[in-house]
Amino acid sequence: MSTPEELLDLAVRTARAAGRMLVEDRPAAGPDVVQTKSSPTDVVTQMDRAAEKLIIERIRAERPDDAFLGEEGGESAGASGVRWVIDPIDGTVNYLYDLPDWAVSIAAERDGTAVAGAVVLPRRGELFTATLGGGAFLESAAGRRRLHVNADVPLASALVATGFGYSAARRAHQARVLTGVVPHVRDIRRGGSACNDLCALAAGRVDAYYERGVQAWDVAAGALIVTEAGGRVEGLNGAPTSPEFAMAAGPGTFEALHALLAPLDPAHD
Ligand code: LIP
């Protein structure tokens, strides 16, 4: 049976390889959109598909009995108890527009619990990692450092990251919720990559994050990185994170943001 550290090593090597491919092979004129999903702006590029294929092939070559859940359809069962949850490009719209905040996100779950997570931001030269019980870390040109969320930030001083879904009806309600949040916090950031938002929270670059509509592959690695950095990641009223709703923050800030958000009904369209 592999340790979380061994699973993390494979996640890191694979995410780095996919990140390199995504930078080197990105067509100069921009990647082709090959499909749209929930709305005309919810795009899949040829590079999302190529990266997911590379990731699954590489992991399967070393671990043929594992299960997979990938954003671009790569779902398969396994017999080992380990499942890989993969977002080949989180922040696809940033990648499409050549903005730097997109990431390759790979988490390894054992019996349904995330035990290792790697998030690579190739254009920023950053690697975020965590193992269950082993802490969260950022590696970059500046070195390697252990991550700690900001705790007990009063809402009025809190920088809050969020995101929007792709459907017009969902966005209209998300905008209403936002009008209930903005007057009470320092400011809002909409970076375009949920897993980067979570890594930014772990690194103390924002104080909180919330969003309706994120999927398991968007948050599996990032959520482990936040909890290992001392933060809370949950849905409303103690529910687990789900496509209904996800929020994350350090202790103290989490409770205050939850009290602000819950009456705004952020988990419905
Ligand atoms: C996207 C996110 C983004 C969020 C979108 C979407 P994709 O993931 O990370 O921040 O607001 O709803 O889920 O589609 O780029 O992998």
PDB file of C-alpha atoms in Angstrom, residues 4-185:
ATOM      1  CA  PRO A   4       0.486   9.694   1.046  1.00  0.00           C
ATOM      2  CA  GLU A   5       4.048  10.894   0.326  1.00  0.00           C
ATOM      3  CA  GLU A   6       4.455   8.339  -2.482  1.00  0.00           C
ATOM      4  CA  LEU A   7       1.084   9.333  -3.963  1.00  0.00           C
ATOM      5  CA  LEU A   8       2.083  13.014  -3.691  1.00  0.00           C
ATOM      6  CA  ASP A   9       5.367  12.338  -5.485  1.00  0.00           C
ATOM      7  CA  LEU A  10       3.461  10.856  -8.440  1.00  0.00           C
ATOM      8  CA  ALA A  11       0.916  13.717  -8.368  1.00  0.00           C
ATOM      9  CA  VAL A  12       3.722  16.316  -8.444  1.00  0.00           C
ATOM     10  CA  ARG A  13       5.716  14.652 -11.245  1.00  0.00           C
ATOM     11  CA  THR A  14       2.557  14.248 -13.313  1.00  0.00           C
ATOM     12  CA  ALA A  15       1.175  17.761 -12.703  1.00  0.00           C
ATOM     13  CA  ARG A  16       4.566  19.253 -13.599  1.00  0.00           C
ATOM     14  CA  ALA A  17       4.715  17.233 -16.839  1.00  0.00           C
ATOM     15  CA  ALA A  18       1.179  18.313 -17.789  1.00  0.00           C
ATOM     16  CA  GLY A  19       1.978  21.935 -16.918  1.00  0.00           C
ATOM     17  CA  ARG A  20       5.106  21.878 -19.111  1.00  0.00           C
ATOM     18  CA  MET A  21       3.118  20.447 -22.015  1.00  0.00           C
ATOM     19  CA  LEU A  22       0.382  23.074 -21.570  1.00  0.00           C
ATOM     20  CA  VAL A  23       2.922  25.918 -21.719  1.00  0.00           C
ATOM     21  CA  GLU A  24       5.077  24.507 -24.539  1.00  0.00           C
ATOM     22  CA  ASP A  25       2.279  23.252 -26.796  1.00  0.00           C
ATOM     23  CA  ARG A  26      -0.186  26.137 -26.347  1.00  0.00           C
ATOM     24  CA  PRO A  27      -0.853  27.364 -29.898  1.00  0.00           C
ATOM     25  CA  ALA A  28       0.398  30.953 -30.354  1.00  0.00           C
ATOM     26  CA  ALA A  29      -3.025  31.981 -31.659  1.00  0.00           C
ATOM     27  CA  GLY A  30      -4.712  30.421 -28.610  1.00  0.00           C
ATOM     28  CA  PRO A  31      -6.065  26.913 -28.092  1.00  0.00           C
ATOM     29  CA  ASP A  32      -9.048  25.703 -30.123  1.00  0.00           C
ATOM     30  CA  VAL A  33     -12.347  25.446 -28.280  1.00  0.00           C
ATOM     31  CA  VAL A  34     -13.527  21.925 -29.099  1.00  0.00           C
ATOM     32  CA  GLN A  35     -16.709  21.804 -26.992  1.00  0.00           C
ATOM     33  CA  THR A  36     -18.942  23.898 -24.772  1.00  0.00           C
ATOM     34  CA  LYS A  37     -20.588  22.432 -21.675  1.00  0.00           C
ATOM     35  CA  SER A  38     -23.167  24.114 -19.409  1.00  0.00           C
ATOM     36  CA  SER A  39     -23.221  27.357 -21.462  1.00  0.00           C
ATOM     37  CA  PRO A  40     -21.485  28.835 -24.559  1.00  0.00           C
ATOM     38  CA  THR A  41     -18.799  30.335 -22.273  1.00  0.00           C
ATOM     39  CA  ASP A  42     -18.114  27.051 -20.411  1.00  0.00           C
ATOM     40  CA  VAL A  43     -15.441  25.843 -22.817  1.00  0.00           C
ATOM     41  CA  VAL A  44     -13.234  22.808 -23.307  1.00  0.00           C
ATOM     42  CA  THR A  45     -10.079  23.349 -25.366  1.00  0.00           C
ATOM     43  CA  GLN A  46      -8.032  20.734 -27.188  1.00  0.00           C
ATOM     44  CA  MET A  47      -5.386  21.354 -24.510  1.00  0.00           C
ATOM     45  CA  ASP A  48      -7.735  20.413 -21.607  1.00  0.00           C
ATOM     46  CA  ARG A  49      -8.291  17.070 -23.324  1.00  0.00           C
ATOM     47  CA  ALA A  50      -4.612  16.508 -24.156  1.00  0.00           C
ATOM     48  CA  ALA A  51      -3.558  17.324 -20.579  1.00  0.00           C
ATOM     49  CA  GLU A  52      -6.148  15.008 -19.006  1.00  0.00           C
ATOM     50  CA  LYS A  53      -5.055  12.194 -21.353  1.00  0.00           C
ATOM     51  CA  LEU A  54      -1.387  12.732 -20.429  1.00  0.00           C
ATOM     52  CA  ILE A  55      -2.183  12.755 -16.699  1.00  0.00           C
ATOM     53  CA  ILE A  56      -4.308   9.601 -16.743  1.00  0.00           C
ATOM     54  CA  GLU A  57      -1.847   7.703 -18.967  1.00  0.00           C
ATOM     55  CA  ARG A  58       1.132   8.584 -16.751  1.00  0.00           C
ATOM     56  CA  ILE A  59      -0.573   7.695 -13.481  1.00  0.00           C
ATOM     57  CA  ARG A  60      -2.089   4.513 -14.916  1.00  0.00           C
ATOM     58  CA  ALA A  61       1.341   3.400 -16.190  1.00  0.00           C
ATOM     59  CA  GLU A  62       2.587   3.343 -12.576  1.00  0.00           C
ATOM     60  CA  ARG A  63      -0.694   2.458 -10.823  1.00  0.00           C
ATOM     61  CA  PRO A  64      -2.930   0.374 -13.104  1.00  0.00           C
ATOM     62  CA  ASP A  65      -5.468  -0.551 -10.388  1.00  0.00           C
ATOM     63  CA  ASP A  66      -6.487   2.983  -9.331  1.00  0.00           C
ATOM     64  CA  ALA A  67      -9.758   4.790 -10.116  1.00  0.00           C
ATOM     65  CA  PHE A  68      -9.994   8.190 -11.849  1.00  0.00           C
ATOM     66  CA  LEU A  69     -12.330  11.187 -11.883  1.00  0.00           C
ATOM     67  CA  GLY A  70     -11.316  13.822 -14.422  1.00  0.00           C
ATOM     68  CA  GLU A  71     -13.077  17.033 -15.472  1.00  0.00           C
ATOM     69  CA  GLU A  72     -12.994  16.130 -19.148  1.00  0.00           C
ATOM     70  CA  GLY A  73     -14.755  12.794 -18.782  1.00  0.00           C
ATOM     71  CA  GLY A  74     -11.932  10.614 -17.523  1.00  0.00           C
ATOM     72  CA  GLU A  75     -13.939   8.573 -15.034  1.00  0.00           C
ATOM     73  CA  SER A  76     -13.071   4.946 -14.408  1.00  0.00           C
ATOM     74  CA  ALA A  77     -13.346   2.485 -11.552  1.00  0.00           C
ATOM     75  CA  GLY A  78     -10.425   0.773  -9.833  1.00  0.00           C
ATOM     76  CA  ALA A  79      -9.729  -1.942  -7.295  1.00  0.00           C
ATOM     77  CA  SER A  80      -6.975  -0.405  -5.129  1.00  0.00           C
ATOM     78  CA  GLY A  81      -9.044   1.995  -2.963  1.00  0.00           C
ATOM     79  CA  VAL A  82      -7.131   4.962  -4.442  1.00  0.00           C
ATOM     80  CA  ARG A  83      -8.932   7.451  -6.712  1.00  0.00           C
ATOM     81  CA  TRP A  84      -7.235  10.305  -8.578  1.00  0.00           C
ATOM     82  CA  VAL A  85      -9.321  13.488  -8.909  1.00  0.00           C
ATOM     83  CA  ILE A  86      -7.990  15.582 -11.775  1.00  0.00           C
ATOM     84  CA  ASP A  87      -8.568  19.036 -13.192  1.00  0.00           C
ATOM     85  CA  PRO A  88      -6.208  19.241 -16.188  1.00  0.00           C
ATOM     86  CA  ILE A  89      -6.705  23.034 -16.455  1.00  0.00           C
ATOM     87  CA  ASP A  90      -8.498  24.816 -13.629  1.00  0.00           C
ATOM     88  CA  GLY A  91      -9.041  28.321 -14.951  1.00  0.00           C
ATOM     89  CA  THR A  92      -9.635  27.305 -18.556  1.00  0.00           C
ATOM     90  CA  VAL A  93     -10.854  30.797 -19.482  1.00  0.00           C
ATOM     91  CA  ASN A  94      -7.607  32.291 -18.115  1.00  0.00           C
ATOM     92  CA  TYR A  95      -5.657  29.743 -20.198  1.00  0.00           C
ATOM     93  CA  LEU A  96      -7.723  30.630 -23.264  1.00  0.00           C
ATOM     94  CA  TYR A  97      -6.919  34.342 -22.836  1.00  0.00           C
ATOM     95  CA  ASP A  98      -3.265  33.693 -21.863  1.00  0.00           C
ATOM     96  CA  LEU A  99      -3.762  35.067 -18.359  1.00  0.00           C
ATOM     97  CA  PRO A 100      -1.320  33.449 -15.889  1.00  0.00           C
ATOM     98  CA  ASP A 101      -3.680  32.120 -13.206  1.00  0.00           C
ATOM     99  CA  TRP A 102      -4.503  28.640 -14.411  1.00  0.00           C
ATOM    100  CA  ALA A 103      -3.446  25.430 -12.711  1.00  0.00           C
ATOM    101  CA  VAL A 104      -3.116  21.678 -13.031  1.00  0.00           C
ATOM    102  CA  SER A 105      -4.773  20.113  -9.987  1.00  0.00           C
ATOM    103  CA  ILE A 106      -4.327  16.472  -8.954  1.00  0.00           C
ATOM    104  CA  ALA A 107      -5.565  14.904  -5.708  1.00  0.00           C
ATOM    105  CA  ALA A 108      -5.256  11.302  -4.529  1.00  0.00           C
ATOM    106  CA  GLU A 109      -8.074   9.968  -2.356  1.00  0.00           C
ATOM    107  CA  ARG A 110      -7.904   6.794  -0.317  1.00  0.00           C
ATOM    108  CA  ASP A 111     -11.321   5.301   0.455  1.00  0.00           C
ATOM    109  CA  GLY A 112     -12.947   8.659  -0.291  1.00  0.00           C
ATOM    110  CA  THR A 113     -10.604  10.854   1.774  1.00  0.00           C
ATOM    111  CA  ALA A 114      -8.045  13.140   0.105  1.00  0.00           C
ATOM    112  CA  VAL A 115      -4.582  12.117   1.318  1.00  0.00           C
ATOM    113  CA  ALA A 116      -2.358  13.991  -1.155  1.00  0.00           C
ATOM    114  CA  GLY A 117      -2.840  17.035  -3.361  1.00  0.00           C
ATOM    115  CA  ALA A 118      -0.677  18.913  -5.859  1.00  0.00           C
ATOM    116  CA  VAL A 119      -1.530  22.172  -7.634  1.00  0.00           C
ATOM    117  CA  VAL A 120       0.944  23.484 -10.223  1.00  0.00           C
ATOM    118  CA  LEU A 121       0.710  27.029 -11.622  1.00  0.00           C
ATOM    119  CA  PRO A 122       3.223  26.798 -14.475  1.00  0.00           C
ATOM    120  CA  ARG A 123       3.069  30.472 -15.523  1.00  0.00           C
ATOM    121  CA  ARG A 124       3.783  31.549 -11.932  1.00  0.00           C
ATOM    122  CA  GLY A 125       6.419  28.869 -11.298  1.00  0.00           C
ATOM    123  CA  GLU A 126       4.539  27.741  -8.184  1.00  0.00           C
ATOM    124  CA  LEU A 127       3.806  24.290  -6.754  1.00  0.00           C
ATOM    125  CA  PHE A 128       1.401  23.884  -3.832  1.00  0.00           C
ATOM    126  CA  THR A 129       1.308  20.508  -2.070  1.00  0.00           C
ATOM    127  CA  ALA A 130      -0.224  18.829   0.952  1.00  0.00           C
ATOM    128  CA  THR A 131      -0.479  15.385   2.495  1.00  0.00           C
ATOM    129  CA  LEU A 132      -3.047  14.427   5.106  1.00  0.00           C
ATOM    130  CA  GLY A 133      -1.522  15.234   8.492  1.00  0.00           C
ATOM    131  CA  GLY A 134       1.747  16.366   6.859  1.00  0.00           C
ATOM    132  CA  GLY A 135       1.114  20.081   6.330  1.00  0.00           C
ATOM    133  CA  ALA A 136       0.831  22.283   3.238  1.00  0.00           C
ATOM    134  CA  PHE A 137       3.756  23.775   1.341  1.00  0.00           C
ATOM    135  CA  LEU A 138       4.563  26.219  -1.461  1.00  0.00           C
ATOM    136  CA  GLU A 139       7.618  25.713  -3.656  1.00  0.00           C
ATOM    137  CA  SER A 140       8.761  28.484  -5.982  1.00  0.00           C
ATOM    138  CA  ALA A 141      11.931  30.295  -7.060  1.00  0.00           C
ATOM    139  CA  ALA A 142      11.879  31.845  -3.563  1.00  0.00           C
ATOM    140  CA  GLY A 143      12.267  28.400  -1.943  1.00  0.00           C
ATOM    141  CA  ARG A 144       9.955  26.096  -0.021  1.00  0.00           C
ATOM    142  CA  ARG A 145       7.775  27.293   2.824  1.00  0.00           C
ATOM    143  CA  ARG A 146       5.111  25.815   5.056  1.00  0.00           C
ATOM    144  CA  LEU A 147       1.693  27.457   4.622  1.00  0.00           C
ATOM    145  CA  HIS A 148      -0.618  28.886   7.275  1.00  0.00           C
ATOM    146  CA  VAL A 149      -3.967  30.558   6.620  1.00  0.00           C
ATOM    147  CA  ASN A 150      -4.664  33.950   8.156  1.00  0.00           C
ATOM    148  CA  ALA A 151      -6.829  33.435  11.256  1.00  0.00           C
ATOM    149  CA  ASP A 152      -9.311  35.705  13.035  1.00  0.00           C
ATOM    150  CA  VAL A 153      -9.336  38.342  10.313  1.00  0.00           C
ATOM    151  CA  PRO A 154     -12.347  40.597  11.026  1.00  0.00           C
ATOM    152  CA  LEU A 155     -14.737  40.631   8.072  1.00  0.00           C
ATOM    153  CA  ALA A 156     -14.241  44.349   7.528  1.00  0.00           C
ATOM    154  CA  SER A 157     -10.531  43.633   6.879  1.00  0.00           C
ATOM    155  CA  ALA A 158     -10.997  40.386   4.959  1.00  0.00           C
ATOM    156  CA  LEU A 159     -10.039  39.991   1.297  1.00  0.00           C
ATOM    157  CA  VAL A 160     -12.544  37.480  -0.072  1.00  0.00           C
ATOM    158  CA  ALA A 161     -12.101  35.411  -3.239  1.00  0.00           C
ATOM    159  CA  THR A 162     -15.108  34.095  -5.108  1.00  0.00           C
ATOM    160  CA  GLY A 163     -16.177  32.881  -8.523  1.00  0.00           C
ATOM    161  CA  PHE A 164     -19.215  32.731 -10.767  1.00  0.00           C
ATOM    162  CA  GLY A 165     -20.917  29.871 -12.577  1.00  0.00           C
ATOM    163  CA  TYR A 166     -21.430  29.760 -16.317  1.00  0.00           C
ATOM    164  CA  SER A 167     -25.240  30.028 -16.502  1.00  0.00           C
ATOM    165  CA  ALA A 168     -26.909  33.463 -16.651  1.00  0.00           C
ATOM    166  CA  ALA A 169     -29.548  32.591 -14.020  1.00  0.00           C
ATOM    167  CA  ARG A 170     -26.921  31.383 -11.561  1.00  0.00           C
ATOM    168  CA  ARG A 171     -24.820  34.495 -12.133  1.00  0.00           C
ATOM    169  CA  ALA A 172     -27.763  36.805 -11.541  1.00  0.00           C
ATOM    170  CA  HIS A 173     -28.258  35.303  -8.077  1.00  0.00           C
ATOM    171  CA  GLN A 174     -24.500  35.224  -7.404  1.00  0.00           C
ATOM    172  CA  ALA A 175     -24.441  38.963  -8.179  1.00  0.00           C
ATOM    173  CA  ARG A 176     -27.262  39.523  -5.663  1.00  0.00           C
ATOM    174  CA  VAL A 177     -25.338  37.566  -3.023  1.00  0.00           C
ATOM    175  CA  LEU A 178     -22.242  39.622  -3.807  1.00  0.00           C
ATOM    176  CA  THR A 179     -24.088  42.875  -3.150  1.00  0.00           C
ATOM    177  CA  GLY A 180     -24.744  41.527   0.355  1.00  0.00           C
ATOM    178  CA  VAL A 181     -21.049  40.748   0.874  1.00  0.00           C
ATOM    179  CA  VAL A 182     -19.098  43.646  -0.686  1.00  0.00           C
ATOM    180  CA  PRO A 183     -20.194  46.354   1.793  1.00  0.00           C
ATOM    181  CA  HIS A 184     -18.973  44.229   4.731  1.00  0.00           C
ATOM    182  CA  VAL A 185     -15.496  43.110   3.595  1.00  0.00           C
TER     183      VAL A 185
END
